PDB file of C-alpha atoms in Angstrom:
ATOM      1  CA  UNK A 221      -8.286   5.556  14.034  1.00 96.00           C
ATOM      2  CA  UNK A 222      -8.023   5.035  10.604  1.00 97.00           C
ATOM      3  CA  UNK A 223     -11.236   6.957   9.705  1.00 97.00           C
ATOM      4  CA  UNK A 224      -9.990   9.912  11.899  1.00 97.00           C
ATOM      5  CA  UNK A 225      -6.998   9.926  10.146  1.00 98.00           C
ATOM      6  CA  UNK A 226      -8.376   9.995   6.549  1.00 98.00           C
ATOM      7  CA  UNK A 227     -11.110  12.636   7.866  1.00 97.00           C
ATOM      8  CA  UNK A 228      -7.856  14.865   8.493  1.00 97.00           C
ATOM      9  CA  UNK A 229      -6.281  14.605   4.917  1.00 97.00           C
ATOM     10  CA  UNK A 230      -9.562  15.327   3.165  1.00 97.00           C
ATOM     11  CA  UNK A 231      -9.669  18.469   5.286  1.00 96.00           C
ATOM     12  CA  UNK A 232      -5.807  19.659   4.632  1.00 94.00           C
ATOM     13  CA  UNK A 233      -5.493  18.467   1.078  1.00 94.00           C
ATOM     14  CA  UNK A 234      -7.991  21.698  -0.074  1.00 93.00           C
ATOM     15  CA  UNK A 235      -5.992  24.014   2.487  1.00 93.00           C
ATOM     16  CA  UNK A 236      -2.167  22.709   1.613  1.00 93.00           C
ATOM     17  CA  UNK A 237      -2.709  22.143  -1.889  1.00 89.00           C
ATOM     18  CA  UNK A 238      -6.091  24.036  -3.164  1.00 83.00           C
ATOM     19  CA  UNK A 239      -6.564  27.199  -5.137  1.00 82.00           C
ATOM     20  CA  UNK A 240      -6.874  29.224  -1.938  1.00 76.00           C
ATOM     21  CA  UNK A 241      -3.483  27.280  -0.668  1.00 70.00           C
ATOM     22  CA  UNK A 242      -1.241  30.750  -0.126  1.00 56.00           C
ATOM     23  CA  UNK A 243       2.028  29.384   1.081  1.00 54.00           C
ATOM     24  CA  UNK A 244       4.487  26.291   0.327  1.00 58.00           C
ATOM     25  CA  UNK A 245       5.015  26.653   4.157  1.00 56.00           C
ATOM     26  CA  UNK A 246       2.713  25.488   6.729  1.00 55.00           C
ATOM     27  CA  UNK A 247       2.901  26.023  10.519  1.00 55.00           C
ATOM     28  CA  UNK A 248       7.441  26.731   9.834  1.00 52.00           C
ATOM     29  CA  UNK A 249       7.489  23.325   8.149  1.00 63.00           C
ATOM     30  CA  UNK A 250       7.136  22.913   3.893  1.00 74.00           C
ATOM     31  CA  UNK A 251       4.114  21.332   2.783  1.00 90.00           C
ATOM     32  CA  UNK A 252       6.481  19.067   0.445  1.00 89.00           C
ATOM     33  CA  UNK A 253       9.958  17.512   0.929  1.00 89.00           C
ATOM     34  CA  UNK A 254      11.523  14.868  -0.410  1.00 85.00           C
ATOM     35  CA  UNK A 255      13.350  11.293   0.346  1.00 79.00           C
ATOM     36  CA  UNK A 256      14.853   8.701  -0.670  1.00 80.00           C
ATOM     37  CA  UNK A 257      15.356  10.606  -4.737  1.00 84.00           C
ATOM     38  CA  UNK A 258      13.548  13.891  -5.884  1.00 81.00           C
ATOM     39  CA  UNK A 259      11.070  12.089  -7.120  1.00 81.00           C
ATOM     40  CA  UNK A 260      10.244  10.584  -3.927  1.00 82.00           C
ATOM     41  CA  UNK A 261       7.763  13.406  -2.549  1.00 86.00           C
ATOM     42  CA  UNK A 262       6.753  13.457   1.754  1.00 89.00           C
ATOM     43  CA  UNK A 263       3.974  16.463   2.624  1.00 92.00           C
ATOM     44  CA  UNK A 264       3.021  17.935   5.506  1.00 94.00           C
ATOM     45  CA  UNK A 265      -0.111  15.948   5.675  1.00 95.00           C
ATOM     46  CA  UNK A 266       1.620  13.149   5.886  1.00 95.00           C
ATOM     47  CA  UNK A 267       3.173  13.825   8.621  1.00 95.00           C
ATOM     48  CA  UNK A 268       0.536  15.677  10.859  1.00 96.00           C
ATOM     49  CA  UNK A 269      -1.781  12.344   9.593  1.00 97.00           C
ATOM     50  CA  UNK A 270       1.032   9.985  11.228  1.00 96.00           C
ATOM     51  CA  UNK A 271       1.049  12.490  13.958  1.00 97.00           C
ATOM     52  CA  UNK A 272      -3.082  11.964  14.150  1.00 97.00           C
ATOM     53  CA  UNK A 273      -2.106   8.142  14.596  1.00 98.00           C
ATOM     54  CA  UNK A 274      -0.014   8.195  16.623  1.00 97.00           C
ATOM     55  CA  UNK A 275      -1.731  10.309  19.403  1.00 97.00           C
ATOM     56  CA  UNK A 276      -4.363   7.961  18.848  1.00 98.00           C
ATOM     57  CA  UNK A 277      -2.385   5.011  19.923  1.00 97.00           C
ATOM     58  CA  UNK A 278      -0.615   6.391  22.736  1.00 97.00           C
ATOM     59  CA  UNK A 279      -4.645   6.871  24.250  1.00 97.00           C
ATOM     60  CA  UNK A 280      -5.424   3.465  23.552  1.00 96.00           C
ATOM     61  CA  UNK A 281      -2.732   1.430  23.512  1.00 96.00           C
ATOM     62  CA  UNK A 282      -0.023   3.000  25.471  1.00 94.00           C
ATOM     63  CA  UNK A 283       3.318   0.879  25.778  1.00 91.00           C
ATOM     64  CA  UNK A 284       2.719  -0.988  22.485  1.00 94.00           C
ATOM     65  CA  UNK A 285       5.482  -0.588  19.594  1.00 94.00           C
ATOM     66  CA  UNK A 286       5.065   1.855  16.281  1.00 96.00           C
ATOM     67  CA  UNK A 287       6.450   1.687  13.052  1.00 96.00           C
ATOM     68  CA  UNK A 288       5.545   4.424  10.836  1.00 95.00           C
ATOM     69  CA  UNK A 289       6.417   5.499   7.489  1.00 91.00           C
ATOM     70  CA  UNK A 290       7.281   9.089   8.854  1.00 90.00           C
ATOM     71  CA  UNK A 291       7.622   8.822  12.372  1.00 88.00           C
ATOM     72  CA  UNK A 292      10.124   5.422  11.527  1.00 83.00           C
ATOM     73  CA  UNK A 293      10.598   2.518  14.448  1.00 84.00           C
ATOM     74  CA  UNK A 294      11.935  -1.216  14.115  1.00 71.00           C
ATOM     75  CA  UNK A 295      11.556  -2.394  11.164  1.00 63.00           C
ATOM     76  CA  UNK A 296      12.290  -5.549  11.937  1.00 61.00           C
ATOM     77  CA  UNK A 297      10.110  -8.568  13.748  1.00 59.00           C
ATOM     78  CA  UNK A 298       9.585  -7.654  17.263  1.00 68.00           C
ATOM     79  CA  UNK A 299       7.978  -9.600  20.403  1.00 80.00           C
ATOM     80  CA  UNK A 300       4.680  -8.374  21.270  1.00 89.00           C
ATOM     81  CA  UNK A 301       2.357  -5.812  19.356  1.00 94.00           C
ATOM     82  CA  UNK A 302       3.907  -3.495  16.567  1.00 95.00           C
ATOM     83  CA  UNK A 303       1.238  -0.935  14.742  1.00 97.00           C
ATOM     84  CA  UNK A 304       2.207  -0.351  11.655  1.00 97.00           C
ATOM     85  CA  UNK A 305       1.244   3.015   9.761  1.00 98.00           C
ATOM     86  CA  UNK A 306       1.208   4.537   6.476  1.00 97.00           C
ATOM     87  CA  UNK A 307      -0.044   8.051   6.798  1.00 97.00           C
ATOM     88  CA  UNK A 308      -1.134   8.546   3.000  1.00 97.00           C
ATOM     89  CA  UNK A 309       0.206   5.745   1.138  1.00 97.00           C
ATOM     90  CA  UNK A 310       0.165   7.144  -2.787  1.00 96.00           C
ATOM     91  CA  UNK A 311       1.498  10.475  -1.851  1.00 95.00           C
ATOM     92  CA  UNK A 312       2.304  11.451  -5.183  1.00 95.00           C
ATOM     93  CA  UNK A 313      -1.544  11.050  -6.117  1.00 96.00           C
ATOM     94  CA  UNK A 314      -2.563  13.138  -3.541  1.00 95.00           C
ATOM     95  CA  UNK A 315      -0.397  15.764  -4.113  1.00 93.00           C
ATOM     96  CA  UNK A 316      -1.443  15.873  -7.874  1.00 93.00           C
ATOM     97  CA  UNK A 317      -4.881  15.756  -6.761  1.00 94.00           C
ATOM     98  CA  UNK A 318      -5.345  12.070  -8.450  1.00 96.00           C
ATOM     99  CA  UNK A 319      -8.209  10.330  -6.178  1.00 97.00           C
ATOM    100  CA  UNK A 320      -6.018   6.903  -5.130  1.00 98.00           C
ATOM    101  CA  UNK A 321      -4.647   7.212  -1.606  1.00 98.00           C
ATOM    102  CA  UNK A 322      -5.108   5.587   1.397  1.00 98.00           C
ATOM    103  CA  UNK A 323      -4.863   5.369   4.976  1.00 98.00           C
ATOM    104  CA  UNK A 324      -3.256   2.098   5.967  1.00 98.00           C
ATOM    105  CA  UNK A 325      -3.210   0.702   9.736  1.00 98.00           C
ATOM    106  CA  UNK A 326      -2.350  -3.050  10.606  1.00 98.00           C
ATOM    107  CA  UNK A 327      -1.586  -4.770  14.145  1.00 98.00           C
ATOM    108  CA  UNK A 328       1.132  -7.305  14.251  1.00 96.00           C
ATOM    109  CA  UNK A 329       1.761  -9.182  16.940  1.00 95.00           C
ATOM    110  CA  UNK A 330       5.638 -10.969  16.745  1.00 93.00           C
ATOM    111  CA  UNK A 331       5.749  -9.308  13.191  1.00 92.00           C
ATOM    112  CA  UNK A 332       2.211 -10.993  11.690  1.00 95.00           C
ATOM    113  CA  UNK A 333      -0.217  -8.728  10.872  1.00 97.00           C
ATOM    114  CA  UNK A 334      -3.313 -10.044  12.893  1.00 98.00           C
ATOM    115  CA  UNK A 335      -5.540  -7.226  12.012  1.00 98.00           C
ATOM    116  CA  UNK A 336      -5.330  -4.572   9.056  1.00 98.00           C
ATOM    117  CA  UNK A 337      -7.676  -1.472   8.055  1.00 98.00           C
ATOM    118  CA  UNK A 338      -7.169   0.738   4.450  1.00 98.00           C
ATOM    119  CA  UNK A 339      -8.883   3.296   3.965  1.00 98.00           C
ATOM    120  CA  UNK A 340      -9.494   4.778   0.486  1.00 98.00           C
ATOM    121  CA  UNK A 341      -9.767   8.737   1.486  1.00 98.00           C
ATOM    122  CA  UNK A 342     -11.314   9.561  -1.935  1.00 97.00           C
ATOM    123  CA  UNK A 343     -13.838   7.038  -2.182  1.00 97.00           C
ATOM    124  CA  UNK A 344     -14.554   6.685   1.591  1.00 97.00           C
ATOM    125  CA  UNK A 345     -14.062   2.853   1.515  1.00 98.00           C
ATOM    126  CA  UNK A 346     -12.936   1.141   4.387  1.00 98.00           C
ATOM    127  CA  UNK A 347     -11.473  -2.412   3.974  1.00 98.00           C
ATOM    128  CA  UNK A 348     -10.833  -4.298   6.605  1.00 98.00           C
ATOM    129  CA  UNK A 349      -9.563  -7.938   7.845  1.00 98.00           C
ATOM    130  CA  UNK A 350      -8.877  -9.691  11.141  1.00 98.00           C
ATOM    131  CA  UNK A 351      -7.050 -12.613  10.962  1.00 98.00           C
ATOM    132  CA  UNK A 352      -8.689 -16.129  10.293  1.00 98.00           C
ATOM    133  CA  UNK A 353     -12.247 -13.887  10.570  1.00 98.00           C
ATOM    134  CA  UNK A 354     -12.196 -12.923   6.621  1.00 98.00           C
ATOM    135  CA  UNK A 355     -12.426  -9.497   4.736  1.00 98.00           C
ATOM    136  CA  UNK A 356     -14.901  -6.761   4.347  1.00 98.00           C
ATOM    137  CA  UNK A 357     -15.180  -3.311   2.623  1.00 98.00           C
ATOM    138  CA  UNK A 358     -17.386  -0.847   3.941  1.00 98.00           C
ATOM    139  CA  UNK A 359     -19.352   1.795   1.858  1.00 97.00           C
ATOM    140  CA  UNK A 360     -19.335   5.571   2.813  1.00 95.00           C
ATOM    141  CA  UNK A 361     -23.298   4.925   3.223  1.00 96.00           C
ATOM    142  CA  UNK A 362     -21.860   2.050   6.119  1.00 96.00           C
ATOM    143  CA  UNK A 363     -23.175  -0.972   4.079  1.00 98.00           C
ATOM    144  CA  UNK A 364     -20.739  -3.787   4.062  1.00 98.00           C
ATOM    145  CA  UNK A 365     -19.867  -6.391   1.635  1.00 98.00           C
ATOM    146  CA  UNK A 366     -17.405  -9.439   2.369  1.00 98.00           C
ATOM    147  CA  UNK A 367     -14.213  -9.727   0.060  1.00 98.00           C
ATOM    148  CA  UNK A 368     -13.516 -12.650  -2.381  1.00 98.00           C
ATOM    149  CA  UNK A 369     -10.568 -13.006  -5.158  1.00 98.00           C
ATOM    150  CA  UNK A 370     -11.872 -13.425  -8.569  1.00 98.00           C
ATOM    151  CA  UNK A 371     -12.516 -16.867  -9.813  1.00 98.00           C
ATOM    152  CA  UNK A 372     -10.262 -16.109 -12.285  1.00 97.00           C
ATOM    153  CA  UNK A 373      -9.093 -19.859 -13.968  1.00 98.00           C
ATOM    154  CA  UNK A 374      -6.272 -18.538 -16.764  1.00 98.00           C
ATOM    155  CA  UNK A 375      -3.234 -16.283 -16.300  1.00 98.00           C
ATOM    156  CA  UNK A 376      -3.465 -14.955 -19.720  1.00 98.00           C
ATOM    157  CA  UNK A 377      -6.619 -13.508 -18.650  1.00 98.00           C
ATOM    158  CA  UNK A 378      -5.263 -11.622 -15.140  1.00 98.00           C
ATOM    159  CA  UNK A 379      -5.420  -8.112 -14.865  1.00 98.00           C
ATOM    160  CA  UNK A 380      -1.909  -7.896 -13.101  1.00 98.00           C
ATOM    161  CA  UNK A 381      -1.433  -4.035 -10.478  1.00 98.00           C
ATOM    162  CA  UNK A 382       1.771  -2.789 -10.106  1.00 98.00           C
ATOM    163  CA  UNK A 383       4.093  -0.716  -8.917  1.00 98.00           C
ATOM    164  CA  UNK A 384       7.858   1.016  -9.824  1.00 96.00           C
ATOM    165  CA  UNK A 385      10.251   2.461  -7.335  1.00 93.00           C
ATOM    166  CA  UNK A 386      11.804   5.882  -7.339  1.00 91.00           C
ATOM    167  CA  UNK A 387      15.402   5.147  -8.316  1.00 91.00           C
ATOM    168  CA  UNK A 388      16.494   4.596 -11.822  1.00 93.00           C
ATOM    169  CA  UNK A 389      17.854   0.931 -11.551  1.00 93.00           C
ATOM    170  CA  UNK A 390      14.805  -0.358  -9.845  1.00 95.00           C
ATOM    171  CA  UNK A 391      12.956   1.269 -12.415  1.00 95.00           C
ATOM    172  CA  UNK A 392      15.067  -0.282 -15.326  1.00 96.00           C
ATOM    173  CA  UNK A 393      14.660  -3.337 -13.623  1.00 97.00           C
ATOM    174  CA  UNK A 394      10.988  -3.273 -13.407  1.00 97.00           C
ATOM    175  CA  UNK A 395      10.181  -2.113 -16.495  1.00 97.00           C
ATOM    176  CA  UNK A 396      11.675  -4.769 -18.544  1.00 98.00           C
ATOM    177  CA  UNK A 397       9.928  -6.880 -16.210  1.00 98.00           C
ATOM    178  CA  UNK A 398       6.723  -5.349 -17.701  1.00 98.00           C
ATOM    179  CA  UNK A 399       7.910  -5.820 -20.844  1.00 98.00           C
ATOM    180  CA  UNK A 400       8.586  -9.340 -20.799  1.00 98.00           C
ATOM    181  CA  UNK A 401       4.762 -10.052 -18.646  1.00 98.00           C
ATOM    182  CA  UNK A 402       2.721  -7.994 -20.557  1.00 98.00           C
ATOM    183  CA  UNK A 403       2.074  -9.830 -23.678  1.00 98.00           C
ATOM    184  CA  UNK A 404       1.378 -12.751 -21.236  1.00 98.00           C
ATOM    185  CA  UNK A 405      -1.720 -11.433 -18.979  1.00 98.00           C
ATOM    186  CA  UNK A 406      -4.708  -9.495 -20.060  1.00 98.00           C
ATOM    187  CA  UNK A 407      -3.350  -6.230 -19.436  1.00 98.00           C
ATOM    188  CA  UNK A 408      -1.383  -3.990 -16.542  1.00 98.00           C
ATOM    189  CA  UNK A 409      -3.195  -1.340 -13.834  1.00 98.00           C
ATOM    190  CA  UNK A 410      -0.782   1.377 -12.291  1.00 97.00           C
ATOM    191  CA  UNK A 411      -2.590   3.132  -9.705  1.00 97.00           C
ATOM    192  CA  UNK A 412       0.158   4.398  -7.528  1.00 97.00           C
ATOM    193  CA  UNK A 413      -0.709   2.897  -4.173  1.00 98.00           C
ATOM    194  CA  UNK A 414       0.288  -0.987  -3.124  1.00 98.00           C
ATOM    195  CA  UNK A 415      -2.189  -0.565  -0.040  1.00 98.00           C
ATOM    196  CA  UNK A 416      -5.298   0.103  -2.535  1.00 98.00           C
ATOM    197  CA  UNK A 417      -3.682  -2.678  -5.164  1.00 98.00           C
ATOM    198  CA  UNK A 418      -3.997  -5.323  -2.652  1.00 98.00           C
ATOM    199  CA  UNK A 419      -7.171  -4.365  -1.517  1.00 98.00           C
ATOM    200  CA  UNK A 420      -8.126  -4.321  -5.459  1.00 98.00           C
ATOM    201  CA  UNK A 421      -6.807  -8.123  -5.300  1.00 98.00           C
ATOM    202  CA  UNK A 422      -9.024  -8.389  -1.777  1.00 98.00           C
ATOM    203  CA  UNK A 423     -12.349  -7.343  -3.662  1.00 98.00           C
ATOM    204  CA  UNK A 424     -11.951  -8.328  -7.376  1.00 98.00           C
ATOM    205  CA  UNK A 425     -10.911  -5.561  -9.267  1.00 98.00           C
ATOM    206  CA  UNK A 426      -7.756  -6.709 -10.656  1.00 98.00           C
ATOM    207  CA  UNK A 427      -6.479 -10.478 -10.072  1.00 98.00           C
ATOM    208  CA  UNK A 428      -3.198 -10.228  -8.982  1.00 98.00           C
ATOM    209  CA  UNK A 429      -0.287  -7.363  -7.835  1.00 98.00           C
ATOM    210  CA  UNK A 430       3.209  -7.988  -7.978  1.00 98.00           C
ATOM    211  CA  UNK A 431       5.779  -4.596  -6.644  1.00 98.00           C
ATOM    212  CA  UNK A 432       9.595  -4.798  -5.736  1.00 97.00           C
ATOM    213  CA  UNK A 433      10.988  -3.055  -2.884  1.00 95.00           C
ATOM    214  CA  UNK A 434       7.795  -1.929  -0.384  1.00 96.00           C
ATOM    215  CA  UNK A 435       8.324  -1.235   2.972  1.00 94.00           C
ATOM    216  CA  UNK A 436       5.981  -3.468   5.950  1.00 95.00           C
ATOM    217  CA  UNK A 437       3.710   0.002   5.916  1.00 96.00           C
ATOM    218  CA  UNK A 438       3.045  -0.496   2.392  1.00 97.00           C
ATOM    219  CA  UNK A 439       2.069  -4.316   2.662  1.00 98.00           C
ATOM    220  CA  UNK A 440       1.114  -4.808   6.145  1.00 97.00           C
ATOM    221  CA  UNK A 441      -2.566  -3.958   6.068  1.00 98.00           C
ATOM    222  CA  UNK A 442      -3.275  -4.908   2.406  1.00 98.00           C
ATOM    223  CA  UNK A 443      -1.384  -7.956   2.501  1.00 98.00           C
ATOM    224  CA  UNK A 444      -3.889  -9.525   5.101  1.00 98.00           C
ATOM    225  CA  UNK A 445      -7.121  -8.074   3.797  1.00 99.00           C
ATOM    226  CA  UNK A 446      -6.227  -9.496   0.656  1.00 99.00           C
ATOM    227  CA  UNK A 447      -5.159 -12.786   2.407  1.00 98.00           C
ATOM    228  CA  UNK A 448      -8.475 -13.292   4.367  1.00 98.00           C
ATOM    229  CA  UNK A 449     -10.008 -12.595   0.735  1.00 98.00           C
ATOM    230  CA  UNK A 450      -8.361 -16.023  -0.134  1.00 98.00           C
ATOM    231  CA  UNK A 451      -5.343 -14.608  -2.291  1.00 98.00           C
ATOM    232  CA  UNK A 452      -2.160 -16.472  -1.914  1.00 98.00           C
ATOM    233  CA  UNK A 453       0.256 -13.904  -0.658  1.00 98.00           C
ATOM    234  CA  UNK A 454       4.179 -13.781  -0.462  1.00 98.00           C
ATOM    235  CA  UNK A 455       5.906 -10.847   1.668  1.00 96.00           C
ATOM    236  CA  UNK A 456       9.599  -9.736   2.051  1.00 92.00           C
ATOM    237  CA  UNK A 457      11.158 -11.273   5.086  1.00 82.00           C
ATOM    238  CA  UNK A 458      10.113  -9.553   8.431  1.00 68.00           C
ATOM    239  CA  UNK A 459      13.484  -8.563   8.631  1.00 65.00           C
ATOM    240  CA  UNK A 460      14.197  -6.862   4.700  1.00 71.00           C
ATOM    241  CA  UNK A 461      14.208  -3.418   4.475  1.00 73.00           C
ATOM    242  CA  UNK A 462      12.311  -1.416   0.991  1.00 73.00           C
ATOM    243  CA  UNK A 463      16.231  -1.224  -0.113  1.00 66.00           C
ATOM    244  CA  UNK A 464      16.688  -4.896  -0.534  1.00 88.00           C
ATOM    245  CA  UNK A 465      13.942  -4.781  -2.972  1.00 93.00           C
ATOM    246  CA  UNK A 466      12.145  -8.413  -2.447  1.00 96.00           C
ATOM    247  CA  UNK A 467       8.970  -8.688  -3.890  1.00 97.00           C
ATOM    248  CA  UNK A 468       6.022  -8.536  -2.394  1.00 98.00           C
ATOM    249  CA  UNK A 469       3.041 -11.246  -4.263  1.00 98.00           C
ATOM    250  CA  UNK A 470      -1.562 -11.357  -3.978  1.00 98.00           C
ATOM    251  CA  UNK A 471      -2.875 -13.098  -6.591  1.00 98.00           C
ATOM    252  CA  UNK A 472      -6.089 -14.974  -6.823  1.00 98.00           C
ATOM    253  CA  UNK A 473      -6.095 -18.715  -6.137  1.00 98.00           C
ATOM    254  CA  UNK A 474      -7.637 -19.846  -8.871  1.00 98.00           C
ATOM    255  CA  UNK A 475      -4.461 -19.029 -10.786  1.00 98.00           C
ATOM    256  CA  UNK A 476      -1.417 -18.752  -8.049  1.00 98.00           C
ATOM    257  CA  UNK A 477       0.852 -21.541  -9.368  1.00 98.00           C
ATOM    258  CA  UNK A 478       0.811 -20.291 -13.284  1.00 98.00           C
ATOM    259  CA  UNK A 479       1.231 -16.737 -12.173  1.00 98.00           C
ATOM    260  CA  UNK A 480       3.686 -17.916  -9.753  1.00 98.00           C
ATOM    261  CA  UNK A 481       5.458 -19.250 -12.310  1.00 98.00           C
ATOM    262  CA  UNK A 482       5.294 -16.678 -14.624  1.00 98.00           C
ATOM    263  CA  UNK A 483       7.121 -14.235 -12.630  1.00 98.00           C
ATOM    264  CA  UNK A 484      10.006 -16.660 -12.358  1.00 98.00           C
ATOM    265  CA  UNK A 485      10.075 -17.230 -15.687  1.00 98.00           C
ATOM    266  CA  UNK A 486      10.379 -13.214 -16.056  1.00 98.00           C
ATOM    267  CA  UNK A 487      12.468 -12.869 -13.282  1.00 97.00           C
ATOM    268  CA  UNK A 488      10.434 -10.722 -11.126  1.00 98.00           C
ATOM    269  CA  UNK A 489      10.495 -13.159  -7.919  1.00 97.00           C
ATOM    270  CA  UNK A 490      14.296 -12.462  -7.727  1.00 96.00           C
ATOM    271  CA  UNK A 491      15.284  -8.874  -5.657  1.00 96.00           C
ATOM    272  CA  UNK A 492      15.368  -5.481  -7.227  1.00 96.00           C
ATOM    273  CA  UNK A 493      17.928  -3.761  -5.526  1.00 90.00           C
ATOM    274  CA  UNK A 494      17.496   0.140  -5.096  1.00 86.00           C
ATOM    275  CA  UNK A 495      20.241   2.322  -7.091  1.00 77.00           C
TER     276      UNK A 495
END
């Protein structure tokens, strides 16, 4: 499903947003709205992609709960199976043409994710994880490699992904955050989608990711990929909305405690509210 669906965005991307793209309007709906701020973009693709999903779903798995990033549904912890779907998660890279997005699709079952797939449209990597059954990436030429953490040892050596919201206080919040980690860690990686920053956890390239405020789309798939990769993990509650602005935690083992720690000391394990 999640290959179909990232098939569909590299096809639209050139037709919505390429040099032959003619219209802002597609099929009597604009290719780009906006949310929660103006700076907070939705486009068409994502929603025909969520559409994609969805369809997909209701053939195989007809009955079963959906929450979507689009399409919405419960956001809390439900009974039973919930799919949860991020259509393009790093919309604003895709709609400036910048090649990190993703597809993210996870299975929960009474609000766990049991199974999770993200798939990096640009790069045609698929990671993937199944509960207690580990983590695995898969190349576009289908050869597969399993996912560790680095065996990182010292925090002052992490490469540390992150994240900032859309609304001004979050943002003030966060980047003083920054300001007070960065001349702890080896450096900080902003690539602009928490699905690809946990997988980047999952497989090595940077050590840990810390972000305020994500929704369960954002986290749902990553978060257990990166998990099954043997990163210690903390997630909102099953019941916090993106609003509350908890933090959501993957950091390699080898130094979980001191980087733990470290974002107490800096505050960042305390909520971010949204403006």
């Amino acid at each position: 499903m999640a290959r179909a669906a990232a098939a569909h965005v590299r096809v639209r991307r050139p037709e919505v947003f390429g040099p032959d793209a003619v219209s802002d309007v597609q099929g009597g709906r604009s290719a780009v709205t906006t949310k929660s701020t103006p700076t907070d973009p939705v486009t068409i693709v994502d929603t025909e992609t969520e559409e994609v999903l969805r369809g997909l779903l209701a053939e195989r798995r007809p009955g079963d709960a959906i929450l979507g990033e689009e399409g919405g549904g419960s956001t809390g912890s439900t009974a039973g199976v919930r799919w949860v779907l991020d259509p393009i998660d790093g919309t604003v890279n895709f709609l400036y043409g910048i090649p990190a997005y993703a597809i993210s699709v996870a299975a929960q079952v009474d609000g766990v994710s049991v199974a999770g797939v993200v798939v990096d449209v640009a790069r045609d990597i698929v990671y993937s994880a199944l509960r207690g059954g580990g983590a695995t990436a898969t190349e576009s030429d289908g050869s597969t490699r399993k996912l560790s953490c680095n065996p990182v040892a010292d925090v002052s050596l992490a490469l540390v992904a992150t994240g900032f919201g859309y609304g001004a206080l979050r943002r003030t919040g966060q980047g003083r955050i920054i300001g007070e980690l960065l001349p702890l860690i080896r450096d900080i990686r902003r690539i602009g989608s928490a699905a690809l920053d946990l997988c980047m956890v999952a497989s090595g390239a940077v050590d840990a990711h810390f972000e305020h405020g994500l929704s369960p789309w954002d986290w749902a798939a990553g978060s257990l990929i990166a998990e099954e990769a043997g990163a210690a993990v903390v997630l909102p509650l099953p019941t916090s909305s993106s609003g509350e602005g908890a933090v959501t935690v993957a950091v390699a083992p080898g130094i979980e405690r001191e980087f733990l720690e470290l974002l107490q000391t800096v505050g960042a394990m305390d909520p971010i509210p949204s403006d």
